[in-house]
mmCIF file of C-alpha atoms and ligand atoms in Angstrom:
data_model
loop_
_atom_site.group_PDB
_atom_site.id
_atom_site.type_symbol
_atom_site.label_atom_id
_atom_site.label_comp_id
_atom_site.label_asym_id
_atom_site.label_seq_id
_atom_site.Cartn_x
_atom_site.Cartn_y
_atom_site.Cartn_z
ATOM 1 C CA MET A 1 35.048 -121.120 -85.700
ATOM 2 C CA ILE A 2 35.192 -121.798 -89.077
ATOM 3 C CA GLN A 3 38.847 -119.946 -88.791
ATOM 4 C CA SER A 4 40.187 -122.544 -86.034
ATOM 5 C CA LEU A 5 39.220 -125.095 -88.588
ATOM 6 C CA ASN A 6 41.537 -123.776 -91.551
ATOM 7 C CA SER A 7 44.502 -124.409 -89.131
ATOM 8 C CA ILE A 8 45.531 -125.635 -86.876
ATOM 9 C CA PRO A 9 48.833 -125.582 -85.099
ATOM 10 C CA ALA A 10 50.938 -128.104 -83.743
ATOM 11 C CA PHE A 11 51.019 -127.030 -79.995
ATOM 12 C CA ASP A 12 48.445 -124.878 -78.718
ATOM 13 C CA ILE A 13 49.666 -123.060 -74.862
ATOM 14 C CA LYS A 14 47.887 -119.935 -75.164
ATOM 15 C CA GLN A 15 44.377 -121.703 -74.925
ATOM 16 C CA GLN A 16 45.504 -123.257 -71.905
ATOM 17 C CA TYR A 17 46.696 -120.212 -69.986
ATOM 18 C CA THR A 18 43.524 -118.500 -71.219
ATOM 19 C CA ALA A 19 41.037 -121.120 -69.601
ATOM 20 C CA ILE A 20 43.417 -120.535 -65.849
ATOM 21 C CA GLN A 21 44.557 -116.871 -66.722
ATOM 22 C CA GLU A 22 42.890 -115.811 -63.293
ATOM 23 C CA GLU A 23 44.192 -118.520 -61.110
ATOM 24 C CA ILE A 24 47.555 -117.628 -62.519
ATOM 25 C CA SER A 25 46.976 -114.203 -62.692
ATOM 26 C CA ALA A 26 46.578 -113.521 -59.329
ATOM 27 C CA ALA A 27 49.463 -116.294 -58.509
ATOM 28 C CA VAL A 28 51.484 -113.665 -60.487
ATOM 29 C CA LEU A 29 50.600 -110.462 -58.648
ATOM 30 C CA GLU A 30 51.030 -112.823 -55.521
ATOM 31 C CA VAL A 31 54.382 -112.942 -55.979
ATOM 32 C CA LEU A 32 55.123 -109.065 -57.175
ATOM 33 C CA ALA A 33 53.674 -107.755 -54.007
ATOM 34 C CA SER A 34 55.792 -110.187 -51.694
ATOM 35 C CA GLY A 35 58.806 -108.407 -53.047
ATOM 36 C CA GLY A 36 60.482 -112.401 -53.805
ATOM 37 C CA TYR A 37 61.258 -112.626 -57.136
ATOM 38 C CA ILE A 38 63.687 -115.542 -56.442
ATOM 39 C CA GLY A 39 62.925 -119.129 -54.788
ATOM 40 C CA GLY A 40 61.268 -118.192 -52.020
ATOM 41 C CA PRO A 41 58.192 -120.008 -50.395
ATOM 42 C CA ALA A 42 56.374 -120.239 -53.525
ATOM 43 C CA VAL A 43 59.507 -122.502 -54.975
ATOM 44 C CA ALA A 44 59.652 -124.272 -52.120
ATOM 45 C CA GLY A 45 56.403 -125.448 -52.979
ATOM 46 C CA LEU A 46 56.283 -126.011 -55.950
ATOM 47 C CA GLU A 47 59.558 -128.347 -54.970
ATOM 48 C CA GLN A 48 57.025 -130.352 -51.938
ATOM 49 C CA GLN A 49 53.676 -130.248 -54.093
ATOM 50 C CA LEU A 50 56.017 -132.075 -57.506
ATOM 51 C CA ALA A 51 58.508 -134.920 -54.855
ATOM 52 C CA ALA A 52 54.630 -135.664 -53.996
ATOM 53 C CA TYR A 53 53.433 -135.950 -57.600
ATOM 54 C CA ILE A 54 56.637 -137.925 -58.572
ATOM 55 C CA GLY A 55 57.480 -139.937 -55.617
ATOM 56 C CA VAL A 56 60.241 -138.858 -54.254
ATOM 57 C CA ASN A 57 62.032 -137.586 -51.155
ATOM 58 C CA GLU A 58 63.510 -135.056 -52.298
ATOM 59 C CA CYS A 59 62.844 -132.529 -56.185
ATOM 60 C CA ILE A 60 65.241 -129.424 -56.562
ATOM 61 C CA ALA A 61 64.546 -126.612 -58.433
ATOM 62 C CA CYS A 62 66.249 -125.099 -60.888
ATOM 63 C CA ASN A 63 66.180 -122.666 -64.100
ATOM 64 C CA SER A 64 65.674 -124.596 -67.249
ATOM 65 C CA GLY A 65 65.942 -129.013 -67.919
ATOM 66 C CA THR A 66 69.506 -128.703 -68.856
ATOM 67 C CA ASP A 67 70.233 -127.175 -65.745
ATOM 68 C CA ALA A 68 68.926 -130.249 -64.238
ATOM 69 C CA LEU A 69 71.071 -132.829 -66.446
ATOM 70 C CA TYR A 70 74.166 -130.798 -66.303
ATOM 71 C CA LEU A 71 73.343 -130.622 -61.461
ATOM 72 C CA ALA A 72 72.351 -134.133 -62.155
ATOM 73 C CA LEU A 73 76.256 -135.365 -63.753
ATOM 74 C CA ARG A 74 78.245 -132.827 -61.284
ATOM 75 C CA ALA A 75 76.551 -133.934 -58.258
ATOM 76 C CA TYR A 76 77.434 -137.313 -59.111
ATOM 77 C CA GLY A 77 81.071 -136.295 -59.797
ATOM 78 C CA ILE A 78 81.004 -137.415 -63.631
ATOM 79 C CA GLY A 79 83.340 -135.292 -65.905
ATOM 80 C CA VAL A 80 86.407 -135.778 -67.854
ATOM 81 C CA GLY A 81 87.231 -139.682 -67.956
ATOM 82 C CA ASP A 82 84.365 -140.732 -67.430
ATOM 83 C CA GLU A 83 81.645 -142.189 -70.687
ATOM 84 C CA VAL A 84 77.904 -142.192 -70.123
ATOM 85 C CA ILE A 85 76.033 -143.191 -72.792
ATOM 86 C CA THR A 86 72.329 -141.907 -74.027
ATOM 87 C CA THR A 87 70.389 -142.163 -77.336
ATOM 88 C CA PRO A 88 71.461 -140.273 -80.027
ATOM 89 C CA PHE A 89 67.257 -139.543 -80.957
ATOM 90 C CA THR A 90 66.372 -136.235 -78.496
ATOM 91 C CA PHE A 91 67.049 -132.813 -77.909
ATOM 92 C CA ILE A 92 70.942 -131.787 -77.757
ATOM 93 C CA ALA A 93 70.596 -130.858 -74.189
ATOM 94 C CA THR A 94 71.298 -134.579 -73.239
ATOM 95 C CA SER A 95 74.252 -135.017 -74.575
ATOM 96 C CA GLU A 96 75.104 -131.359 -74.180
ATOM 97 C CA VAL A 97 75.190 -131.712 -70.981
ATOM 98 C CA ILE A 98 77.484 -134.515 -70.980
ATOM 99 C CA SER A 99 79.902 -132.849 -73.036
ATOM 100 C CA ALA A 100 79.577 -129.921 -70.908
ATOM 101 C CA VAL A 101 81.409 -131.215 -67.682
ATOM 102 C CA GLY A 102 83.502 -132.424 -69.453
ATOM 103 C CA ALA A 103 82.819 -136.287 -69.704
ATOM 104 C CA LYS A 104 82.149 -138.378 -72.989
ATOM 105 C CA PRO A 105 78.737 -138.773 -75.101
ATOM 106 C CA VAL A 106 78.761 -142.671 -75.762
ATOM 107 C CA PHE A 107 75.575 -143.437 -77.911
ATOM 108 C CA VAL A 108 74.110 -146.858 -78.729
ATOM 109 C CA ASP A 109 71.002 -146.774 -81.171
ATOM 110 C CA ILE A 110 66.951 -146.502 -80.682
ATOM 111 C CA ASP A 111 64.934 -149.842 -80.671
ATOM 112 C CA THR A 112 62.386 -149.691 -83.428
ATOM 113 C CA THR A 113 59.325 -149.975 -81.687
ATOM 114 C CA THR A 114 59.603 -146.948 -78.976
ATOM 115 C CA PHE A 115 61.988 -143.698 -80.284
ATOM 116 C CA ASN A 116 64.458 -144.775 -76.877
ATOM 117 C CA LEU A 117 67.172 -146.819 -76.319
ATOM 118 C CA ASP A 118 67.359 -149.782 -77.586
ATOM 119 C CA LEU A 119 68.010 -151.730 -73.725
ATOM 120 C CA GLN A 120 69.630 -154.895 -75.744
ATOM 121 C CA GLN A 121 72.310 -152.681 -77.271
ATOM 122 C CA VAL A 122 73.532 -150.585 -73.959
ATOM 123 C CA GLY A 123 75.683 -153.774 -71.860
ATOM 124 C CA ALA A 124 78.391 -153.371 -75.788
ATOM 125 C CA ALA A 125 78.224 -150.086 -74.880
ATOM 126 C CA ILE A 126 79.125 -150.555 -71.626
ATOM 127 C CA THR A 127 83.583 -149.864 -70.847
ATOM 128 C CA PRO A 128 85.066 -149.363 -67.641
ATOM 129 C CA GLN A 129 85.147 -145.790 -68.292
ATOM 130 C CA THR A 130 81.149 -146.066 -68.091
ATOM 131 C CA LYS A 131 79.512 -144.014 -64.818
ATOM 132 C CA ALA A 132 75.886 -143.358 -66.096
ATOM 133 C CA ILE A 133 73.017 -144.037 -68.653
ATOM 134 C CA ILE A 134 70.985 -141.407 -69.435
ATOM 135 C CA PRO A 135 67.700 -142.679 -70.719
ATOM 136 C CA VAL A 136 64.817 -140.480 -71.984
ATOM 137 C CA HIS A 137 61.589 -140.876 -72.323
ATOM 138 C CA LEU A 138 61.468 -139.102 -75.139
ATOM 139 C CA PHE A 139 57.881 -137.894 -76.261
ATOM 140 C CA GLY A 140 56.448 -139.252 -73.108
ATOM 141 C CA GLN A 141 57.024 -142.550 -73.476
ATOM 142 C CA PRO A 142 58.584 -144.420 -70.811
ATOM 143 C CA VAL A 143 61.456 -146.457 -70.943
ATOM 144 C CA ASN A 144 61.502 -149.925 -69.907
ATOM 145 C CA MET A 145 62.632 -149.205 -66.710
ATOM 146 C CA THR A 146 62.782 -152.600 -65.235
ATOM 147 C CA GLU A 147 65.593 -154.203 -67.654
ATOM 148 C CA LEU A 148 67.537 -150.347 -67.584
ATOM 149 C CA MET A 149 67.514 -150.478 -64.079
ATOM 150 C CA ASN A 150 68.710 -154.236 -64.124
ATOM 151 C CA ILE A 151 71.437 -154.002 -67.222
ATOM 152 C CA ALA A 152 72.320 -150.419 -64.248
ATOM 153 C CA THR A 153 72.868 -152.336 -60.989
ATOM 154 C CA THR A 154 74.287 -155.345 -62.510
ATOM 155 C CA HIS A 155 77.252 -152.469 -63.703
ATOM 156 C CA ASN A 156 77.312 -150.272 -61.138
ATOM 157 C CA LEU A 157 75.826 -147.307 -63.390
ATOM 158 C CA VAL A 158 74.068 -144.220 -62.154
ATOM 159 C CA VAL A 159 70.622 -144.204 -63.911
ATOM 160 C CA ILE A 160 69.708 -140.211 -64.746
ATOM 161 C CA GLU A 161 67.056 -139.791 -66.453
ATOM 162 C CA ASP A 162 65.905 -137.575 -69.010
ATOM 163 C CA CYS A 163 61.626 -136.666 -67.955
ATOM 164 C CA ALA A 164 61.838 -133.495 -70.272
ATOM 165 C CA GLN A 165 58.933 -134.494 -72.330
ATOM 166 C CA SER A 166 57.213 -137.176 -69.862
ATOM 167 C CA THR A 167 56.082 -135.822 -66.625
ATOM 168 C CA GLY A 168 53.225 -137.676 -65.161
ATOM 169 C CA ALA A 169 53.952 -140.200 -67.528
ATOM 170 C CA THR A 170 54.332 -143.922 -65.144
ATOM 171 C CA TRP A 171 56.223 -147.657 -65.748
ATOM 172 C CA GLY A 172 54.274 -150.047 -63.777
ATOM 173 C CA GLU A 173 53.171 -148.270 -60.410
ATOM 174 C CA ASN A 174 55.600 -145.430 -60.355
ATOM 175 C CA ARG A 175 55.897 -142.394 -62.380
ATOM 176 C CA VAL A 176 59.186 -141.646 -63.842
ATOM 177 C CA GLY A 177 61.817 -139.582 -62.600
ATOM 178 C CA SER A 178 61.611 -142.221 -59.677
ATOM 179 C CA ILE A 179 62.896 -144.876 -60.402
ATOM 180 C CA GLY A 180 66.603 -143.742 -62.100
ATOM 181 C CA HIS A 181 69.262 -142.606 -58.958
ATOM 182 C CA VAL A 182 67.764 -139.017 -60.865
ATOM 183 C CA GLY A 183 65.040 -137.623 -62.318
ATOM 184 C CA CYS A 184 65.659 -134.821 -64.765
ATOM 185 C CA PHE A 185 62.655 -132.101 -65.613
ATOM 186 C CA SER A 186 61.947 -129.068 -67.623
ATOM 187 C CA PHE A 187 59.374 -126.364 -67.880
ATOM 188 C CA TYR A 188 60.063 -124.981 -70.635
ATOM 189 C CA PRO A 189 56.477 -124.116 -72.199
ATOM 190 C CA THR A 190 55.774 -126.112 -74.882
ATOM 191 C CA LYS A 191 56.568 -129.185 -72.690
ATOM 192 C CA ASN A 192 53.813 -131.104 -71.140
ATOM 193 C CA LEU A 193 53.689 -129.011 -67.491
ATOM 194 C CA GLY A 194 54.900 -125.665 -68.968
ATOM 195 C CA GLY A 195 55.730 -122.715 -67.242
ATOM 196 C CA CYS A 196 56.072 -119.336 -68.628
ATOM 197 C CA GLY A 197 59.256 -118.819 -69.021
ATOM 198 C CA ASP A 198 62.696 -121.497 -68.184
ATOM 199 C CA GLY A 199 62.454 -123.577 -65.603
ATOM 200 C CA GLY A 200 63.400 -127.461 -64.420
ATOM 201 C CA ALA A 201 63.835 -129.448 -61.586
ATOM 202 C CA ILE A 202 65.645 -132.419 -60.508
ATOM 203 C CA THR A 203 64.365 -135.431 -57.996
ATOM 204 C CA THR A 204 65.608 -138.216 -56.041
ATOM 205 C CA ASN A 205 65.653 -140.023 -52.758
ATOM 206 C CA ASN A 206 68.828 -139.329 -52.368
ATOM 207 C CA ALA A 207 69.678 -136.753 -49.532
ATOM 208 C CA GLU A 208 73.145 -136.307 -50.087
ATOM 209 C CA ILE A 209 72.903 -135.956 -53.881
ATOM 210 C CA ALA A 210 70.315 -133.861 -53.013
ATOM 211 C CA ALA A 211 71.873 -131.345 -50.868
ATOM 212 C CA LYS A 212 74.814 -131.118 -53.472
ATOM 213 C CA VAL A 213 72.362 -129.856 -55.884
ATOM 214 C CA ARG A 214 71.437 -127.518 -53.894
ATOM 215 C CA MET A 215 74.775 -126.763 -52.898
ATOM 216 C CA LEU A 216 75.350 -127.037 -56.955
ATOM 217 C CA LYS A 217 73.044 -124.808 -58.314
ATOM 218 C CA ASN A 218 73.403 -122.276 -55.744
ATOM 219 C CA HIS A 219 76.855 -120.918 -57.075
ATOM 220 C CA GLY A 220 79.006 -123.831 -55.286
ATOM 221 C CA GLN A 221 77.807 -122.020 -51.416
ATOM 222 C CA SER A 222 78.286 -124.765 -48.642
ATOM 223 C CA ASN A 223 77.177 -121.934 -45.970
ATOM 224 C CA ARG A 224 76.972 -118.194 -46.169
ATOM 225 C CA TYR A 225 79.670 -116.736 -48.372
ATOM 226 C CA HIS A 226 81.609 -120.103 -47.913
ATOM 227 C CA TYR A 227 81.831 -121.787 -51.626
ATOM 228 C CA ALA A 228 82.958 -125.720 -51.505
ATOM 229 C CA GLU A 229 82.953 -126.355 -55.389
ATOM 230 C CA ILE A 230 82.721 -124.189 -58.426
ATOM 231 C CA GLY A 231 78.615 -124.209 -59.329
ATOM 232 C CA VAL A 232 76.038 -122.463 -61.278
ATOM 233 C CA ASN A 233 73.436 -119.950 -60.698
ATOM 234 C CA SER A 234 70.518 -122.138 -61.613
ATOM 235 C CA ARG A 235 68.208 -120.809 -58.685
ATOM 236 C CA LEU A 236 64.306 -121.108 -60.544
ATOM 237 C CA ASP A 237 62.024 -117.587 -60.116
ATOM 238 C CA ALA A 238 59.102 -117.107 -57.945
ATOM 239 C CA ILE A 239 57.058 -116.040 -60.328
ATOM 240 C CA GLN A 240 57.658 -119.909 -61.816
ATOM 241 C CA GLY A 241 57.638 -121.711 -58.982
ATOM 242 C CA ALA A 242 53.711 -119.976 -58.652
ATOM 243 C CA ILE A 243 52.277 -120.636 -62.289
ATOM 244 C CA LEU A 244 54.005 -124.617 -61.586
ATOM 245 C CA GLN A 245 51.931 -124.936 -58.801
ATOM 246 C CA ILE A 246 48.921 -123.799 -60.265
ATOM 247 C CA LYS A 247 49.654 -126.157 -63.877
ATOM 248 C CA LEU A 248 50.500 -129.204 -61.501
ATOM 249 C CA ARG A 249 47.149 -129.754 -60.408
ATOM 250 C CA TYR A 250 45.873 -129.899 -63.186
ATOM 251 C CA LEU A 251 48.599 -131.830 -65.714
ATOM 252 C CA ASP A 252 46.688 -135.619 -65.079
ATOM 253 C CA THR A 253 43.574 -134.124 -66.833
ATOM 254 C CA TRP A 254 45.752 -132.412 -69.505
ATOM 255 C CA ASN A 255 47.314 -136.077 -69.556
ATOM 256 C CA GLN A 256 44.397 -137.877 -69.785
ATOM 257 C CA GLN A 257 43.119 -135.372 -72.772
ATOM 258 C CA ARG A 258 46.861 -135.925 -74.857
ATOM 259 C CA GLN A 259 45.796 -140.020 -73.797
ATOM 260 C CA ALA A 260 42.505 -140.068 -75.357
ATOM 261 C CA ILE A 261 43.819 -137.940 -78.147
ATOM 262 C CA ALA A 262 46.820 -140.562 -79.035
ATOM 263 C CA PHE A 263 44.324 -143.340 -78.310
ATOM 264 C CA ARG A 264 41.667 -141.711 -81.305
ATOM 265 C CA TYR A 265 44.847 -141.025 -83.236
ATOM 266 C CA ALA A 266 45.533 -144.530 -83.392
ATOM 267 C CA GLU A 267 42.002 -145.991 -83.893
ATOM 268 C CA PHE A 268 42.177 -143.825 -87.295
ATOM 269 C CA LEU A 269 45.825 -143.575 -88.591
ATOM 270 C CA SER A 270 46.994 -147.598 -87.492
ATOM 271 C CA GLN A 271 44.895 -148.261 -90.767
ATOM 272 C CA LEU A 272 46.020 -146.114 -93.255
ATOM 273 C CA PRO A 273 48.873 -147.425 -95.406
ATOM 274 C CA HIS A 274 52.540 -146.854 -95.115
ATOM 275 C CA ILE A 275 51.664 -144.864 -91.627
ATOM 276 C CA ILE A 276 53.745 -146.534 -88.733
ATOM 277 C CA THR A 277 51.735 -145.084 -85.362
ATOM 278 C CA PRO A 278 53.377 -144.727 -82.100
ATOM 279 C CA GLN A 279 53.464 -147.745 -80.035
ATOM 280 C CA GLU A 280 53.072 -148.247 -75.775
ATOM 281 C CA LEU A 281 55.067 -150.534 -74.337
ATOM 282 C CA PRO A 282 53.101 -152.988 -71.607
ATOM 283 C CA GLY A 283 53.825 -151.476 -68.118
ATOM 284 C CA GLY A 284 54.159 -147.989 -69.955
ATOM 285 C CA LYS A 285 52.024 -145.833 -69.446
ATOM 286 C CA GLY A 286 53.247 -142.372 -71.816
ATOM 287 C CA VAL A 287 51.817 -138.670 -71.480
ATOM 288 C CA TRP A 288 52.075 -137.703 -75.463
ATOM 289 C CA ASN A 289 54.250 -134.177 -74.907
ATOM 290 C CA GLN A 290 54.194 -135.679 -78.596
ATOM 291 C CA TYR A 291 51.904 -137.768 -81.006
ATOM 292 C CA THR A 292 54.658 -138.918 -83.494
ATOM 293 C CA ILE A 293 53.957 -141.056 -86.262
ATOM 294 C CA ARG A 294 56.682 -142.608 -89.584
ATOM 295 C CA VAL A 295 55.585 -142.105 -92.822
ATOM 296 C CA LEU A 296 57.806 -143.136 -96.098
ATOM 297 C CA PRO A 297 61.022 -140.949 -95.851
ATOM 298 C CA GLU A 298 60.472 -139.795 -99.399
ATOM 299 C CA LYS A 299 57.375 -138.556 -98.624
ATOM 300 C CA ARG A 300 57.711 -137.030 -95.597
ATOM 301 C CA ASP A 301 58.621 -133.402 -96.214
ATOM 302 C CA GLY A 302 55.989 -133.872 -99.204
ATOM 303 C CA ILE A 303 53.276 -135.274 -96.673
ATOM 304 C CA ARG A 304 54.337 -132.479 -94.260
ATOM 305 C CA GLU A 305 53.825 -129.394 -96.902
ATOM 306 C CA GLU A 306 50.453 -130.797 -98.426
ATOM 307 C CA LEU A 307 49.402 -130.989 -94.421
ATOM 308 C CA LYS A 308 49.947 -127.199 -93.693
ATOM 309 C CA ALA A 309 48.330 -126.042 -97.400
ATOM 310 C CA ARG A 310 45.791 -127.764 -95.965
ATOM 311 C CA GLY A 311 45.961 -125.877 -92.322
ATOM 312 C CA VAL A 312 47.480 -128.772 -90.618
ATOM 313 C CA ASN A 313 50.898 -127.567 -88.950
ATOM 314 C CA THR A 314 53.550 -130.628 -87.846
ATOM 315 C CA MET A 315 56.855 -130.567 -87.091
ATOM 316 C CA VAL A 316 59.417 -132.480 -87.301
ATOM 317 C CA TYR A 317 61.631 -134.270 -84.009
ATOM 318 C CA TYR A 318 64.570 -134.965 -84.913
ATOM 319 C CA PRO A 319 65.727 -134.259 -88.499
ATOM 320 C CA HIS A 320 68.593 -135.275 -87.325
ATOM 321 C CA PRO A 321 70.569 -137.813 -84.900
ATOM 322 C CA LEU A 322 73.379 -135.990 -82.859
ATOM 323 C CA HIS A 323 76.038 -138.446 -83.506
ATOM 324 C CA LEU A 324 76.880 -136.650 -87.006
ATOM 325 C CA GLN A 325 76.324 -133.772 -85.529
ATOM 326 C CA PRO A 326 79.217 -131.290 -86.623
ATOM 327 C CA VAL A 327 79.398 -130.545 -82.795
ATOM 328 C CA TYR A 328 80.425 -134.947 -82.519
ATOM 329 C CA GLN A 329 82.471 -135.150 -85.771
ATOM 330 C CA ASN A 330 85.292 -135.714 -82.989
ATOM 331 C CA LEU A 331 83.677 -138.620 -81.842
ATOM 332 C CA GLY A 332 84.413 -139.931 -84.970
ATOM 333 C CA TYR A 333 80.604 -141.431 -85.588
ATOM 334 C CA GLN A 334 79.857 -142.381 -89.163
ATOM 335 C CA PRO A 335 76.919 -142.724 -91.061
ATOM 336 C CA GLY A 336 74.769 -146.176 -91.394
ATOM 337 C CA GLN A 337 77.065 -146.787 -87.675
ATOM 338 C CA LEU A 338 73.071 -145.589 -85.223
ATOM 339 C CA PRO A 339 71.061 -147.318 -88.923
ATOM 340 C CA VAL A 340 67.520 -146.569 -86.367
ATOM 341 C CA ALA A 341 68.361 -143.619 -85.667
ATOM 342 C CA GLU A 342 69.292 -142.654 -88.240
ATOM 343 C CA ALA A 343 66.471 -143.855 -90.564
ATOM 344 C CA THR A 344 64.133 -142.961 -87.929
ATOM 345 C CA CYS A 345 65.163 -138.747 -88.277
ATOM 346 C CA ASP A 346 63.819 -139.027 -92.038
ATOM 347 C CA ARG A 347 60.694 -141.061 -91.013
ATOM 348 C CA VAL A 348 59.108 -138.889 -88.415
ATOM 349 C CA LEU A 349 56.326 -136.776 -88.373
ATOM 350 C CA SER A 350 55.377 -135.092 -85.041
ATOM 351 C CA LEU A 351 51.114 -134.698 -85.588
ATOM 352 C CA PRO A 352 49.298 -131.820 -83.061
ATOM 353 C CA MET A 353 49.060 -132.764 -80.339
ATOM 354 C CA PHE A 354 48.419 -130.488 -76.825
ATOM 355 C CA PRO A 355 45.205 -131.662 -74.260
ATOM 356 C CA GLU A 356 42.981 -129.126 -76.110
ATOM 357 C CA LEU A 357 43.082 -129.959 -79.440
ATOM 358 C CA SER A 358 39.364 -130.932 -80.805
ATOM 359 C CA PRO A 359 37.584 -133.790 -82.335
ATOM 360 C CA GLU A 360 36.456 -131.489 -84.935
ATOM 361 C CA GLN A 361 40.536 -130.938 -85.261
ATOM 362 C CA GLN A 362 41.279 -133.987 -85.096
ATOM 363 C CA GLN A 363 39.155 -135.412 -87.183
ATOM 364 C CA GLN A 364 40.761 -132.243 -89.506
ATOM 365 C CA VAL A 365 43.748 -133.534 -89.431
ATOM 366 C CA ILE A 366 43.003 -137.705 -89.428
ATOM 367 C CA TYR A 367 41.155 -136.559 -93.298
ATOM 368 C CA SER A 368 43.985 -134.299 -94.236
ATOM 369 C CA LEU A 369 46.391 -137.221 -94.000
ATOM 370 C CA LYS A 370 44.084 -139.730 -95.620
ATOM 371 C CA ASP A 371 43.934 -137.491 -98.566
ATOM 372 C CA CYS A 372 47.655 -136.831 -98.836
ATOM 373 C CA LEU A 373 48.625 -140.309 -98.737
ATOM 374 C CA VAL A 374 46.526 -141.265 -102.067
HETATM 375 C C1 PLP B 1 63.388 -129.458 -73.490
HETATM 376 C C2 PLP B 1 64.609 -131.101 -73.528
HETATM 377 C C3 PLP B 1 65.454 -130.932 -72.396
HETATM 378 C C4 PLP B 1 65.986 -129.626 -72.373
HETATM 379 O O1 PLP B 1 64.740 -128.691 -71.318
HETATM 380 P P1 PLP B 1 65.037 -127.386 -71.554
HETATM 381 O O2 PLP B 1 64.657 -126.889 -69.916
HETATM 382 O O3 PLP B 1 64.734 -126.683 -72.397
HETATM 383 O O4 PLP B 1 66.866 -126.678 -71.163
HETATM 384 C C5 PLP B 1 66.419 -132.420 -71.968
HETATM 385 N N1 PLP B 1 65.889 -133.081 -72.950
HETATM 386 C C6 PLP B 1 65.209 -133.015 -73.697
HETATM 387 C C7 PLP B 1 64.461 -134.816 -73.964
HETATM 388 C C8 PLP B 1 64.119 -132.442 -73.644
HETATM 389 O O5 PLP B 1 63.182 -132.543 -74.817
#
């Protein structure tokens, strides 16, 4: 006990495994004994259950969240000459896939409260070349999808939701991934629905797009050994399908635990000086993949070190905005052009957040942070 009080990880995926170890072992052994290691009933079962959970007709499992985004863009035929609007404050995968299909990422600044795309600024970024918007429900907080879908409908744009950090989050009555044209999920182990390896999925109500994704993820094969398009190999392992089916049954409980932890953080931290706690939009219910506060930029790295000395591990998601990354130099963005995203990168600090974080551990995080601020 003393030991766990002494060092608190930023996330802990081993505890979750330990709690359901027997169920997972049984399911994995069953797959191993079956001799079917890719696709098959374990993956089909996951697809059905996830479609029902998200509230869509179609779910296609694939090899990663990155592939899910790539396949969605490909299925809509987005490529050379097209522009896709997204946020500069996200993991590189979101924009990487836009470049990978040959399209141009157009970065729009984030808003000051949610870390998500500033929808007021999206309209000004739309050109005749714009084909799609990729909103990211960052840290598990849903984007205002009502407003975003209004913009998209007006301009006839495809909306590809990046739900990699937000499985189970809701906007109004609907889960994210069921509101845009397609939802893209990641089951990377540290995501709130995480497997024991890479994995991803695409959700949609569009049967034609679903069929296209199924074809593209399997080498572009239309009929057996007939190839209609250049595709990729992005099949999900049966072992991951079996593990994720089990984990999906616990997801709501885990998400509720994250919500309770976020509530406690907000309660204690919002009283502290020079700290901005994350806010939820009315209508949105997040799943707190991360709990990210903002502190004074000149203090951030110092606070982080001091917390570490007290056994509290934190993360910085993300230290640099994508529009200023060397890889996007060719796009010509200048420092100062997307000021909110740039300032946010200097201020963010993600505190320990995982369903099993105990009240005692959370106290230690809060008291340590208080001490660092005086
Ligand atoms: C993790 C992540 C991805 C990519 O998912 P992988 O499964 O790691 O390929 C995409 N977008 C966001 C916002 C992510 O956090």
